[in-house]
Coordinates of C-alpha atoms in Angstrom, one line a residue:
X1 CA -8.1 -38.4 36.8
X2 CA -5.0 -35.9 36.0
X3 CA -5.1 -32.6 37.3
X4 CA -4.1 -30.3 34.5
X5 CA -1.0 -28.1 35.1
X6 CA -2.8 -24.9 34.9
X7 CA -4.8 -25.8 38.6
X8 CA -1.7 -27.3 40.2
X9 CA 0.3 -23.1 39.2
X10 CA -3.0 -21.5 40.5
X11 CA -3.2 -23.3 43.6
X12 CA 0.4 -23.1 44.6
X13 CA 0.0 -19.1 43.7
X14 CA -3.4 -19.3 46.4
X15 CA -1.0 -20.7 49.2
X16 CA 2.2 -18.2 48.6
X17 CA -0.5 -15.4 48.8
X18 CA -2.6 -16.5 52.1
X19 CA 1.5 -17.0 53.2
X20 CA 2.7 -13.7 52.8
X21 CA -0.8 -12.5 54.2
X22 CA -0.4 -14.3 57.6
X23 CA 3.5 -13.4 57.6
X24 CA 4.9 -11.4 60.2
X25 CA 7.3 -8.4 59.4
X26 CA 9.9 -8.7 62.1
X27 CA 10.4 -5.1 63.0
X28 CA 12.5 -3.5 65.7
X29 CA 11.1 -3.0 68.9
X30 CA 11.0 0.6 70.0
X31 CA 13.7 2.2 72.5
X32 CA 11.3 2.6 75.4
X33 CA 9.9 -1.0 74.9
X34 CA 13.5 -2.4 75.4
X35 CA 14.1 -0.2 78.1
X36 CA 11.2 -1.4 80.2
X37 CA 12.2 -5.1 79.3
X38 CA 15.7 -4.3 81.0
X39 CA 14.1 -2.8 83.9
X40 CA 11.7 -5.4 84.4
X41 CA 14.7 -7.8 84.3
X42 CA 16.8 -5.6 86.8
X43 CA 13.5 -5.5 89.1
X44 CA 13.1 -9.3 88.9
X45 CA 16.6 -9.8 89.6
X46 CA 17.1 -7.4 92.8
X47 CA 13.8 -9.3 94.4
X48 CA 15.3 -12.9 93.7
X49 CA 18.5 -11.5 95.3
X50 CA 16.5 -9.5 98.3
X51 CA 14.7 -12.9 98.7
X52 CA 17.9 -15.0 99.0
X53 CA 19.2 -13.0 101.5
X54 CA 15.6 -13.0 103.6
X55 CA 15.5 -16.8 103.5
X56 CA 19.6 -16.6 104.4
X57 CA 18.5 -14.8 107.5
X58 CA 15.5 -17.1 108.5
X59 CA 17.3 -19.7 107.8
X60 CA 20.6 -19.4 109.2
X61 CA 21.4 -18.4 113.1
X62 CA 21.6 -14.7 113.8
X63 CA 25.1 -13.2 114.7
X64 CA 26.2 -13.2 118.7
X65 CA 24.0 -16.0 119.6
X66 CA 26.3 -19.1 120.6
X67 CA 26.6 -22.0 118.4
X68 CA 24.2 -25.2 118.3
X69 CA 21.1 -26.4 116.3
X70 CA 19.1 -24.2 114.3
X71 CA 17.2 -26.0 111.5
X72 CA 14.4 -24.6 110.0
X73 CA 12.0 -22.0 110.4
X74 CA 8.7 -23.1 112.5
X75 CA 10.4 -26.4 112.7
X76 CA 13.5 -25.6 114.5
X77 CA 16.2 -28.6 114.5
X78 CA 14.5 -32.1 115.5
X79 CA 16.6 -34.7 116.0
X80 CA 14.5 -37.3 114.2
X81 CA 14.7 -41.5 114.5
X82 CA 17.1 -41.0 117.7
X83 CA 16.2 -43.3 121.2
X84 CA 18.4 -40.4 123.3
X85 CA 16.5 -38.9 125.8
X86 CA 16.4 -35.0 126.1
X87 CA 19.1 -34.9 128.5
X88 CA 21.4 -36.9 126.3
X89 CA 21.0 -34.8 123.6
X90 CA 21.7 -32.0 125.6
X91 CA 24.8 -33.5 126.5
X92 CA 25.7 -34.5 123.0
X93 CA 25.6 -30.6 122.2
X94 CA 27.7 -29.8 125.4
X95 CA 30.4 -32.1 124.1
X96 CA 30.2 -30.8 120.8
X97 CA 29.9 -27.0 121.8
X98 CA 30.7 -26.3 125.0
X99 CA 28.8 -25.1 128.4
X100 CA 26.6 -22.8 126.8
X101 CA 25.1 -23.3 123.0
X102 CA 21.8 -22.6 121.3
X103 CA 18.8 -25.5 120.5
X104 CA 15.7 -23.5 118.2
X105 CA 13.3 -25.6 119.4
X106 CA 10.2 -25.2 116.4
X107 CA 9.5 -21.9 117.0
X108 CA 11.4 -21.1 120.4
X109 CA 15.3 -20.4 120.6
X110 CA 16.4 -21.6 123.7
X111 CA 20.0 -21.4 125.0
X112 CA 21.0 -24.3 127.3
X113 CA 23.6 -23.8 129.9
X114 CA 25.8 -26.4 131.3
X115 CA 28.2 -24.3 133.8
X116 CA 27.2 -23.1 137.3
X117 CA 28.9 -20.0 137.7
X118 CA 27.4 -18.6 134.6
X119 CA 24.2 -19.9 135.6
X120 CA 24.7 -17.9 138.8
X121 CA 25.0 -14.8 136.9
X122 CA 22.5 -15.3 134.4
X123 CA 20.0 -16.2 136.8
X124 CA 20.4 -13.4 139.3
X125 CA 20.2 -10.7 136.6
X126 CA 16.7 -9.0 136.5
X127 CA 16.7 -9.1 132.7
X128 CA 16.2 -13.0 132.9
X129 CA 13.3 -13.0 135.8
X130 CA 10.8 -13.5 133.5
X131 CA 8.6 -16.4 132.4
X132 CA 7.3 -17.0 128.9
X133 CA 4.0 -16.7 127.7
X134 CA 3.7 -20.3 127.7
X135 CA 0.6 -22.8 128.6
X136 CA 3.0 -24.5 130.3
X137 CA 3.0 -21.9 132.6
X138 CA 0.0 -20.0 132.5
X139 CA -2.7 -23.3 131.2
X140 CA -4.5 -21.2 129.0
X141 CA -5.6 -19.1 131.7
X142 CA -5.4 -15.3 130.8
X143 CA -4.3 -13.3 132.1
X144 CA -1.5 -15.0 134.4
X145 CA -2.1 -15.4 137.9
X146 CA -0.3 -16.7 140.8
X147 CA 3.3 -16.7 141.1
X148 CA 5.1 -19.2 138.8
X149 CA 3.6 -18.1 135.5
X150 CA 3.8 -13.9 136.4
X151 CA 6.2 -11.6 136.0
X152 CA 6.4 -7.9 136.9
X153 CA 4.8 -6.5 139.8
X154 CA 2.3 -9.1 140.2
X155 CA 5.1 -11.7 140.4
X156 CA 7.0 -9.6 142.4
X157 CA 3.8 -9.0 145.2
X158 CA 2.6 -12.4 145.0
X159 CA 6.4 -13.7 145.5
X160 CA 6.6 -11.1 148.8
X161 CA 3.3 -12.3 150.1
X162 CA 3.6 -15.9 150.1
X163 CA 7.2 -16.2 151.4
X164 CA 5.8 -14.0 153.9
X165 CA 2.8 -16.3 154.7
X166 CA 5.2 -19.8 154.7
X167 CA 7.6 -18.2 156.9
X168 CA 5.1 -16.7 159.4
X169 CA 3.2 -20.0 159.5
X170 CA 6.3 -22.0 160.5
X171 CA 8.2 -22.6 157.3
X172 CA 11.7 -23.9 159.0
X173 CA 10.0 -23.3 162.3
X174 CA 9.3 -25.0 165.3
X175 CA 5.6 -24.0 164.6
X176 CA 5.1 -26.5 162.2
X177 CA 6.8 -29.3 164.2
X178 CA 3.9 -30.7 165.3
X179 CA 1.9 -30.8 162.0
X180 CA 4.9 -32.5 160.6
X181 CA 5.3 -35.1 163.5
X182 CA 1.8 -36.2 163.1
X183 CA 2.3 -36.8 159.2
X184 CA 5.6 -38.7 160.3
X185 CA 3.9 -40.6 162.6
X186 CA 0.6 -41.6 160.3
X187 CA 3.2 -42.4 157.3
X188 CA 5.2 -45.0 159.3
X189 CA 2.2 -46.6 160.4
X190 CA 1.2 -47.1 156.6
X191 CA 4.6 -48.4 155.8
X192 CA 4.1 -50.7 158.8
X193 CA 1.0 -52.6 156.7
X194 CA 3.5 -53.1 154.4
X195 CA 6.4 -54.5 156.6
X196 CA 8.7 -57.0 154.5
X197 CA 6.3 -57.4 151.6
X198 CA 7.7 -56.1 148.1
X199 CA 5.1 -53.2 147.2
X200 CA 5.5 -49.6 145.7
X201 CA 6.2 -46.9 148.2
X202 CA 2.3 -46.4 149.3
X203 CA 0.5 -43.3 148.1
X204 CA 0.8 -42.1 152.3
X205 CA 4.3 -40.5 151.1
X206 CA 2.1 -37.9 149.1
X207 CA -0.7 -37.4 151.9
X208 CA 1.7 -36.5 154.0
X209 CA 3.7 -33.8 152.1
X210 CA 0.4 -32.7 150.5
X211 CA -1.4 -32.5 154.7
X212 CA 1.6 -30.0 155.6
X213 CA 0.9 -27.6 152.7
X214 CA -3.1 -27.7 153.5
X215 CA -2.1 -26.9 157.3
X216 CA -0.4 -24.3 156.0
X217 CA -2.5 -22.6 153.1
X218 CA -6.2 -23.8 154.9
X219 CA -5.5 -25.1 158.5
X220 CA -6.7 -28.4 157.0
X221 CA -5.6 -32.1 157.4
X222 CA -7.1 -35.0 155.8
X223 CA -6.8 -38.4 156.8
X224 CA -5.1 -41.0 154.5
X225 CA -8.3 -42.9 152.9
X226 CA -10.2 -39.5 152.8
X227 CA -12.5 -39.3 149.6
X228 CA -11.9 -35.7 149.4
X229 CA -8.0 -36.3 149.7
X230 CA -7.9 -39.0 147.2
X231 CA -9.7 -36.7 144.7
X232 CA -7.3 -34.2 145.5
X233 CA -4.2 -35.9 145.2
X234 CA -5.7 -37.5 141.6
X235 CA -6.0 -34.3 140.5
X236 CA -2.6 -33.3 141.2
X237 CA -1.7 -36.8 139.4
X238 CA -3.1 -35.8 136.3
X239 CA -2.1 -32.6 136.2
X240 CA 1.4 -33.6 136.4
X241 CA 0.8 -35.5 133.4
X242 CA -1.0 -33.4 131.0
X243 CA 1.1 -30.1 131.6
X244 CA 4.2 -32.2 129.8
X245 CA 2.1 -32.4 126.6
X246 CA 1.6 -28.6 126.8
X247 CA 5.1 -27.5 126.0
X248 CA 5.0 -29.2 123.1
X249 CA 2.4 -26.6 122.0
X250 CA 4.4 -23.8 123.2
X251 CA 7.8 -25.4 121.2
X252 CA 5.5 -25.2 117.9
X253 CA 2.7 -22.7 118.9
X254 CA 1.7 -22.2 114.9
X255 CA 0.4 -25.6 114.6
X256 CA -2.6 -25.1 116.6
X257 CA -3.6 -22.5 114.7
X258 CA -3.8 -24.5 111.2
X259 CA -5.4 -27.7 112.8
X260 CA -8.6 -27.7 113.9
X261 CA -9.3 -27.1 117.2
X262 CA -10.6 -30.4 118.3
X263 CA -7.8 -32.0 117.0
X264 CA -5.5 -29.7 118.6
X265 CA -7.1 -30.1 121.3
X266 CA -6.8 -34.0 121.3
X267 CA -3.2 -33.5 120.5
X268 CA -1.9 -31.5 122.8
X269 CA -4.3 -31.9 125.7
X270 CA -5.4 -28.6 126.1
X271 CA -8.9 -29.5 126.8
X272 CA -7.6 -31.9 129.8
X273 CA -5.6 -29.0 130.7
X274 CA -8.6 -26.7 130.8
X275 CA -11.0 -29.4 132.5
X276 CA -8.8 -30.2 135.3
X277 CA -7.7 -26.6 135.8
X278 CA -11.7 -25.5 136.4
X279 CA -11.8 -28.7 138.5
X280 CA -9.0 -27.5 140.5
X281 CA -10.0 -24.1 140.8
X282 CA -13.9 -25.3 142.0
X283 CA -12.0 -27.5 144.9
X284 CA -10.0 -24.4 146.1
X285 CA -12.5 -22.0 145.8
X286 CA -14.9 -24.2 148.0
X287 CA -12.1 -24.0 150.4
X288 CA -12.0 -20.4 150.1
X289 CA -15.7 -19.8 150.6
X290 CA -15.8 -22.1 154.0
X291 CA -12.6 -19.8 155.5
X292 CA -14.8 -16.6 154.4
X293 CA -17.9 -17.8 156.6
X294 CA -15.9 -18.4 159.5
X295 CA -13.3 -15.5 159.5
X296 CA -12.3 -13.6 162.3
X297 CA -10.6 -10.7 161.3
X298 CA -8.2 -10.2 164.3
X299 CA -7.3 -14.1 164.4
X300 CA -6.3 -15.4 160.9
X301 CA -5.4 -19.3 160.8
X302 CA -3.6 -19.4 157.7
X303 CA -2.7 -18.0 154.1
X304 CA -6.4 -18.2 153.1
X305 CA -7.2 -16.1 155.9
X306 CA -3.9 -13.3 156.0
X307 CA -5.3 -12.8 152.4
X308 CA -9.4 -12.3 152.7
X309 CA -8.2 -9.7 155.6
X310 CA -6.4 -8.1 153.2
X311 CA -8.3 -8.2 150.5
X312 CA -11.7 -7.9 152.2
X313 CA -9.8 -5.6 155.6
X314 CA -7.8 -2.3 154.5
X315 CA -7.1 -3.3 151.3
X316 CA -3.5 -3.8 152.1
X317 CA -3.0 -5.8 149.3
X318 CA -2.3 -4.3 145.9
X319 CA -4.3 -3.6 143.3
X320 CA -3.7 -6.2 141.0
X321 CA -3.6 -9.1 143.7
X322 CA -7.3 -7.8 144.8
X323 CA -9.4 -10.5 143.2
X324 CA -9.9 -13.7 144.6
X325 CA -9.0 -15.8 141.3
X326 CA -5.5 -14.7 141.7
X327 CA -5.8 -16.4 145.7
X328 CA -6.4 -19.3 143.7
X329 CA -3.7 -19.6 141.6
X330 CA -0.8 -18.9 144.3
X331 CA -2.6 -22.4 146.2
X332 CA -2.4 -23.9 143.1
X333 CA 1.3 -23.0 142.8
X334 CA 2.5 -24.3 146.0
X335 CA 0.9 -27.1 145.8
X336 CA 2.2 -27.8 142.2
X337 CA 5.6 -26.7 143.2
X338 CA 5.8 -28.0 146.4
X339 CA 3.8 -31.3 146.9
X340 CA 5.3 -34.0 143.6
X341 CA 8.7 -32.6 144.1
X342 CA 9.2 -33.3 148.2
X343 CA 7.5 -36.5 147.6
X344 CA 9.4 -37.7 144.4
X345 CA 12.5 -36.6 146.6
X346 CA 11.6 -39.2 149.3
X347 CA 10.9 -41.5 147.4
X348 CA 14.1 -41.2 145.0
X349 CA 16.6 -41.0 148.4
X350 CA 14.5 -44.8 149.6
X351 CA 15.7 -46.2 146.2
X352 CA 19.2 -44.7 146.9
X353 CA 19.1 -46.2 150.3
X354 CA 18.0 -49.6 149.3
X355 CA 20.6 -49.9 146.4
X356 CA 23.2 -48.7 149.5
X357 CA 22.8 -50.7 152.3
X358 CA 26.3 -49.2 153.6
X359 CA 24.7 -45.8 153.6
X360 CA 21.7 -47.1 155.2
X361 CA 24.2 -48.5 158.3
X362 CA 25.5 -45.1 158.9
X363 CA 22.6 -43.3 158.7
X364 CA 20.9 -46.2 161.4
X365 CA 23.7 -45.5 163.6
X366 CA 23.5 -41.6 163.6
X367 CA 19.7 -42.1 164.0
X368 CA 19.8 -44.1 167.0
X369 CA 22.4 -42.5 168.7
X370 CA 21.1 -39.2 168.6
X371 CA 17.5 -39.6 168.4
X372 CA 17.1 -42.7 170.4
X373 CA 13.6 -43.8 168.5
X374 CA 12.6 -40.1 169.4
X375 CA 11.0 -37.8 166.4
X376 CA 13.5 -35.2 164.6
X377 CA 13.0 -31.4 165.5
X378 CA 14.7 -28.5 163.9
X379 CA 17.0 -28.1 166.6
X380 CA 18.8 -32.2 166.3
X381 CA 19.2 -30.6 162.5
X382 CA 22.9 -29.8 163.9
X383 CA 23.5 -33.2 165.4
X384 CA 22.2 -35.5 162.4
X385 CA 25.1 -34.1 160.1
X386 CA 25.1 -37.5 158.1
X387 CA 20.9 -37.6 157.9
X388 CA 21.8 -34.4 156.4
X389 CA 24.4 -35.3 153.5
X390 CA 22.4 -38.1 152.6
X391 CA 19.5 -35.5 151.7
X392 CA 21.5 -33.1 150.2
X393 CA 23.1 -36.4 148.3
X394 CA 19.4 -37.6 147.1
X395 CA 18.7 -33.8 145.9
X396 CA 21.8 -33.8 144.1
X397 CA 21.1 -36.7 142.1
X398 CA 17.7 -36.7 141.2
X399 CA 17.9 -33.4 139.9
X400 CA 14.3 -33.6 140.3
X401 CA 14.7 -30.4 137.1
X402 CA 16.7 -31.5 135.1
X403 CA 17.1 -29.1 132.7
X404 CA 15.8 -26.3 135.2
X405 CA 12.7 -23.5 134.6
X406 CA 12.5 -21.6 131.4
X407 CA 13.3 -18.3 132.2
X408 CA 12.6 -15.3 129.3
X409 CA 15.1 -12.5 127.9
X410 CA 13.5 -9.9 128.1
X411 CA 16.3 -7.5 126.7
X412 CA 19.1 -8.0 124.5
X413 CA 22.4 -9.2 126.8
X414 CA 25.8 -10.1 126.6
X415 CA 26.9 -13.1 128.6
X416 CA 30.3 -15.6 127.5
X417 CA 30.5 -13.1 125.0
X418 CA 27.6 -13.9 123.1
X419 CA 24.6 -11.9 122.4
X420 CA 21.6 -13.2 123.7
X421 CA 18.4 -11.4 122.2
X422 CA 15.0 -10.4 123.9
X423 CA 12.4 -13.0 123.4
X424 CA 14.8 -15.7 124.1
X425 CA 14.6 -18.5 126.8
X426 CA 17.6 -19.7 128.9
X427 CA 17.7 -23.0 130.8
X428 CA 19.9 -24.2 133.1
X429 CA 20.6 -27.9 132.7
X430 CA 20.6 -28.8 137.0
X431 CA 21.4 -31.9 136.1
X432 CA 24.8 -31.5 134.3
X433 CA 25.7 -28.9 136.8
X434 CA 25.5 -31.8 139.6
X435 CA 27.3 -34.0 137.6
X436 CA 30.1 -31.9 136.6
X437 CA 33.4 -33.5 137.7
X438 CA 34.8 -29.9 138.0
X439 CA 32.2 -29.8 141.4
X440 CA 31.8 -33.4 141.9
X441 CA 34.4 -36.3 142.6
X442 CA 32.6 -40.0 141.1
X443 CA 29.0 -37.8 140.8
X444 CA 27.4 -40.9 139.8
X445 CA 28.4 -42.4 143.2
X446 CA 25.6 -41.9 146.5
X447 CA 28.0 -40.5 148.6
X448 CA 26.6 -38.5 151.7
X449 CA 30.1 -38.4 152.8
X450 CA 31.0 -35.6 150.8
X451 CA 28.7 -33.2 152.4
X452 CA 30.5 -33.5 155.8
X453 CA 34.1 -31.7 156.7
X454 CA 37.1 -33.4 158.2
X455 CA 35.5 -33.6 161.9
X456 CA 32.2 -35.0 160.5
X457 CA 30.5 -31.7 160.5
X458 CA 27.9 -31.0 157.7
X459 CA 29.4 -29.1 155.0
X460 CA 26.9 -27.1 153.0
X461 CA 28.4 -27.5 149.5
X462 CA 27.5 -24.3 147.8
X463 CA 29.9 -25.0 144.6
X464 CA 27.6 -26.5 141.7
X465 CA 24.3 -27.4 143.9
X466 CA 21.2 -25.6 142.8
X467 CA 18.2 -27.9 143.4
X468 CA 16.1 -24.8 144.2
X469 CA 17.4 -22.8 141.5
X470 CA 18.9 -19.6 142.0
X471 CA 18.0 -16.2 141.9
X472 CA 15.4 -14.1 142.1
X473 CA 13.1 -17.0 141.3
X474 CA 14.9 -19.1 143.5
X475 CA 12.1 -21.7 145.1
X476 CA 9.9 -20.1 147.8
X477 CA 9.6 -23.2 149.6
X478 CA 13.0 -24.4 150.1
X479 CA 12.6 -24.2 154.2
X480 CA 9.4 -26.4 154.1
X481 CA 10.7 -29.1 151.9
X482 CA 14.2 -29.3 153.3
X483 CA 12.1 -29.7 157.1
X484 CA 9.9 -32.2 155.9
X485 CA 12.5 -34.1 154.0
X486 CA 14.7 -34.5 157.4
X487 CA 11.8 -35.2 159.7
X488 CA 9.9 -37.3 157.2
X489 CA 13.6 -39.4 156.5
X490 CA 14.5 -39.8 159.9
X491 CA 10.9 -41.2 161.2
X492 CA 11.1 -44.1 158.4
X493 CA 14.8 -44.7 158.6
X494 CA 14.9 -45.2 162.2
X495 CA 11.8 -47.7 162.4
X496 CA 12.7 -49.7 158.9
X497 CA 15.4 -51.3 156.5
X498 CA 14.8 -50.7 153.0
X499 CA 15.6 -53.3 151.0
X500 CA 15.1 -54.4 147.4
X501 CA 13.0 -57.5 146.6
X502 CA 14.3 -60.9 146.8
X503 CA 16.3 -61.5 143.5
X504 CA 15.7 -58.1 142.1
X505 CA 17.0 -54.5 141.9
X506 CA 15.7 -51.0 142.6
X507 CA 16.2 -49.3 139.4
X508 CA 16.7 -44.9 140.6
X509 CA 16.9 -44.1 137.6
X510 CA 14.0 -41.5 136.8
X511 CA 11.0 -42.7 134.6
X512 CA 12.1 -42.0 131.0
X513 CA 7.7 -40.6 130.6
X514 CA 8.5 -36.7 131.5
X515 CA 11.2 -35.1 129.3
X516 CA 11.0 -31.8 131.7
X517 CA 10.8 -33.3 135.2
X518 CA 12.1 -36.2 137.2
X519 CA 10.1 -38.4 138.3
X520 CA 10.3 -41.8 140.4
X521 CA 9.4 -45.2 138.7
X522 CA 6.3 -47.1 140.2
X523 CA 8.3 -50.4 141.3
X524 CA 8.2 -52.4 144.2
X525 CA 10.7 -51.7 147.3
X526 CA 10.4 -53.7 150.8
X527 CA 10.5 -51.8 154.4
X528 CA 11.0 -54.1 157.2
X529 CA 10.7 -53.0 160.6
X530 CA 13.9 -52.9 162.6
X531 CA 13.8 -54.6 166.0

């Protein structure tokens, strides 16, 4: 059907009308309208630019510090898909840098140095004495205790009292002599049940070092198969282990609080950390308990003792060291610090030797010349000059800390002309230092002979040799583990060869597992008894 013209006009006049209805008039906006739009749009501009400039700053490496990796915040710069080790990178950065340059670790900045007389100075400066709050340190344990994980006046007091302790109870004495000739003895009986068979260097190495701190700290000595001492020493083991996995928490301490706290746990080991750390601290504090039923006030045996007559006497001991929790952590220390380390040494300088075998002839000589089959005392020290370089030698290249202890800023310096803010940690990288040609002619070369002067006189070689640190945190038990280390040497070396099995090598290379500490590979070595 045809729609008449007259409805098509009246519809089309229906539309125009609901059009104009539903039209908008495009007025003018009012002045003060506009003006608000413009300063919205000036406010909106000034916080893009203020938050350019905040993400410039977190981003980008603050003026003074010295050049290196940055990266990016809470990340730091990780050198992804690489097979370096953490040394090599750190020599990668000294080529490309210099001695002394900056690594942000996730959230840490950490300034690596490479040269030995400005580790001298930054080391022995009481702004840099200080530890970080780290687990790696401190295990969780709140607040610190002991002596490597303090700082301040505790540090300081428990620093002064067990130096004090080690060097009254024969620490590079002839006190201790004996204790350390009956370890000698027991060890090269061991090695004796293992005479010209290839086997690892038997776990006897560790008794022994670990026997000469117990005589010291708790007049005790435990024989090699001892249940208690093979506890002990498994304890130790795994503690070594775990702590490694800790500074990996410290490096990116925001992660654990995001994830939850079993699987932060699981990742980092912090719960291993915490159950060996109570195991530890029952074992010590059982020792502790036996010395306080059997003290005698006016005849102490040992450190336990000197510090329950303290603590329990006059109170001679500070406030802060009066509690018996903080006893147990200064064992704990020495016995970290001083037990792996003397015993890694040993067993780094019997791969030397065996990869040497002229080294091993002139250190046979001097043995038998002057000792005649006889133990070691402090006072042959002077007339074994070559037993000596070859010590000094095996310190020198293990570099048993490699890239030194962490030490903490803890106020804005200048050093290299660089500043160096509060809250940042410095590390020495011991193992570049001993390896610096400027010190060192062939430093990848066992040499011994370099330690000893024209006339064959011992030569202490001061220049670029720190493998007790310096400083005021220099280690407080230098004079027990150089005694051992010669006494200990000497016993083995003049009743064995050291050989590598038939057909193989002894690879001294340290085990690739710890990125903060060298440590021996488990691989088999032969001692044979010499006739």
């Amino acid at each position: 059907m045809k729609v008449p013209p007259s409805l098509n006009e009246a519809t089309f006049i229906v539309a125009e009308y609901k059009a104009q209805i539903l039209r908008v008039p495009e007025l003018p906006l009012p002045f003060s309208t506009v003006k608000v739009l413009e300063q919205r749009m000036w406010v909106e501009a000034l916080l893009l630019v203020l938050l350019f400039l905040l993400l410039k700053k977190v981003w980008s490496k603050p003026d003074g510090l010295p050049p290196g990796r940055w990266g990016l915040p809470y990340i730091g710069s990780i050198p992804f898909f690489s097979k370096l080790t953490l040394y090599e990178h750190l020599k990668d950065l000294q080529k490309k840098h210099g001695d002394i340059y900056t690594w942000r670790m996730g959230t840490e900045v950490i300034v690596f140095i490479h040269d030995y007389k400005l580790t001298k100075e930054i080391l022995n400066r009481p702004e840099v004495s200080d530890r970080p709050d780290w687990i790696f340190f401190t295990l969780g344990d709140k607040p610190p205790l002991g002596i490597g994980s303090t700082n301040g006046e505790l540090w300081h007091n428990n620093r002064r009292f067990s130096l004090r302790q080690l060097r009254d109870l024969g620490m590079g004495k002839s006190k201790l002599v004996a204790a350390v000739h009956n370890q000698a003895t027991i060890l090269v009986e061991e090695l004796k049940k293992q005479s010209g068979q290839p086997a690892p260097v038997p776990h006897a190495v560790n008794v022994a070092v670990i026997n000469i701190i117990w005589q010291m700290v708790a007049s005790i000595q435990f024989e090699v198969t001892d249940p208690k001492m093979i506890e002990f020493q498994d304890l130790m083991t795994n503690f070594n282990k775990v702590t490694d996995r800790a500074y990996f928490h410290d490096l990116f301490s925001w992660l654990p609080q995001i994830l939850p706290s079993a699987l932060s746990d699981r990742l980092f080991k912090l719960d291993h950390v915490r159950n060996l750390l109570s195991m530890l601290s029952v074992y010590f504090k059982k020792v502790i308990d036996e010395h306080r039923a059997t003290l005698d006030m006016d005849n102490p045996r040992d450190l336990i003792d000197n510090y329950l007559i303290d603590l329990e006497g006059d109170e001679k001991l500070p406030v802060e060291m009066q509690n018996e929790k903080n006893l147990v952590w200064i064992i704990l220390d020495l016995f970290f610090a001083g037990s792996q380390t003397t015993a890694d040494t040993l067993r780094f300088t019997f791969y030397y030797l065996a990869n040497n075998p002229r080294v091993q002839s002139k250190l046979h000589a001097e043995l038998d010349e002057v000792l005649g089959g006889a133990l070691a005392t402090l006072e042959d020290k002077a007339r074994l000059p070559y037993t000596d370089g070859v010590i000094n030698e095996a310190l020198r290249m293990s570099s048993l800390t490699p890239i030194g202890i962490h030490h903490l800023v803890r106020t804005d310096i200048q050093l290299a002309g660089y500043t160096i803010p509060k809250g940042t940690v410095i590390n020495n990288v011991t193992q570049s230092i001993h390896t610096d040609t400027r010190y060192w002619k062939d430093p990848h070369q066992f040499l011994p002979e370099r330690w000893l002067d024209d006339k064959g006189c011992f030569s202490t070689k001061k220049e670029g040799f720190l493998p007790f640190s310096v400083g005021k945190r220099q280690c407080v038990g230098e004079g027990l583990a150089r005694m051992e280390l010669m006494i200990f040497l000497a016993a083995v070396m003049a009743n064995f060869t050291i050989t590598p099995p038939p057909g193989k090598t002894i690879d001294s290379s340290p085990d690739p597992v710890s990125p903060t500490f060298h440590i021996t590979r488990v691989q088999d070595i032969v001692f044979t008894m010499r006739k």
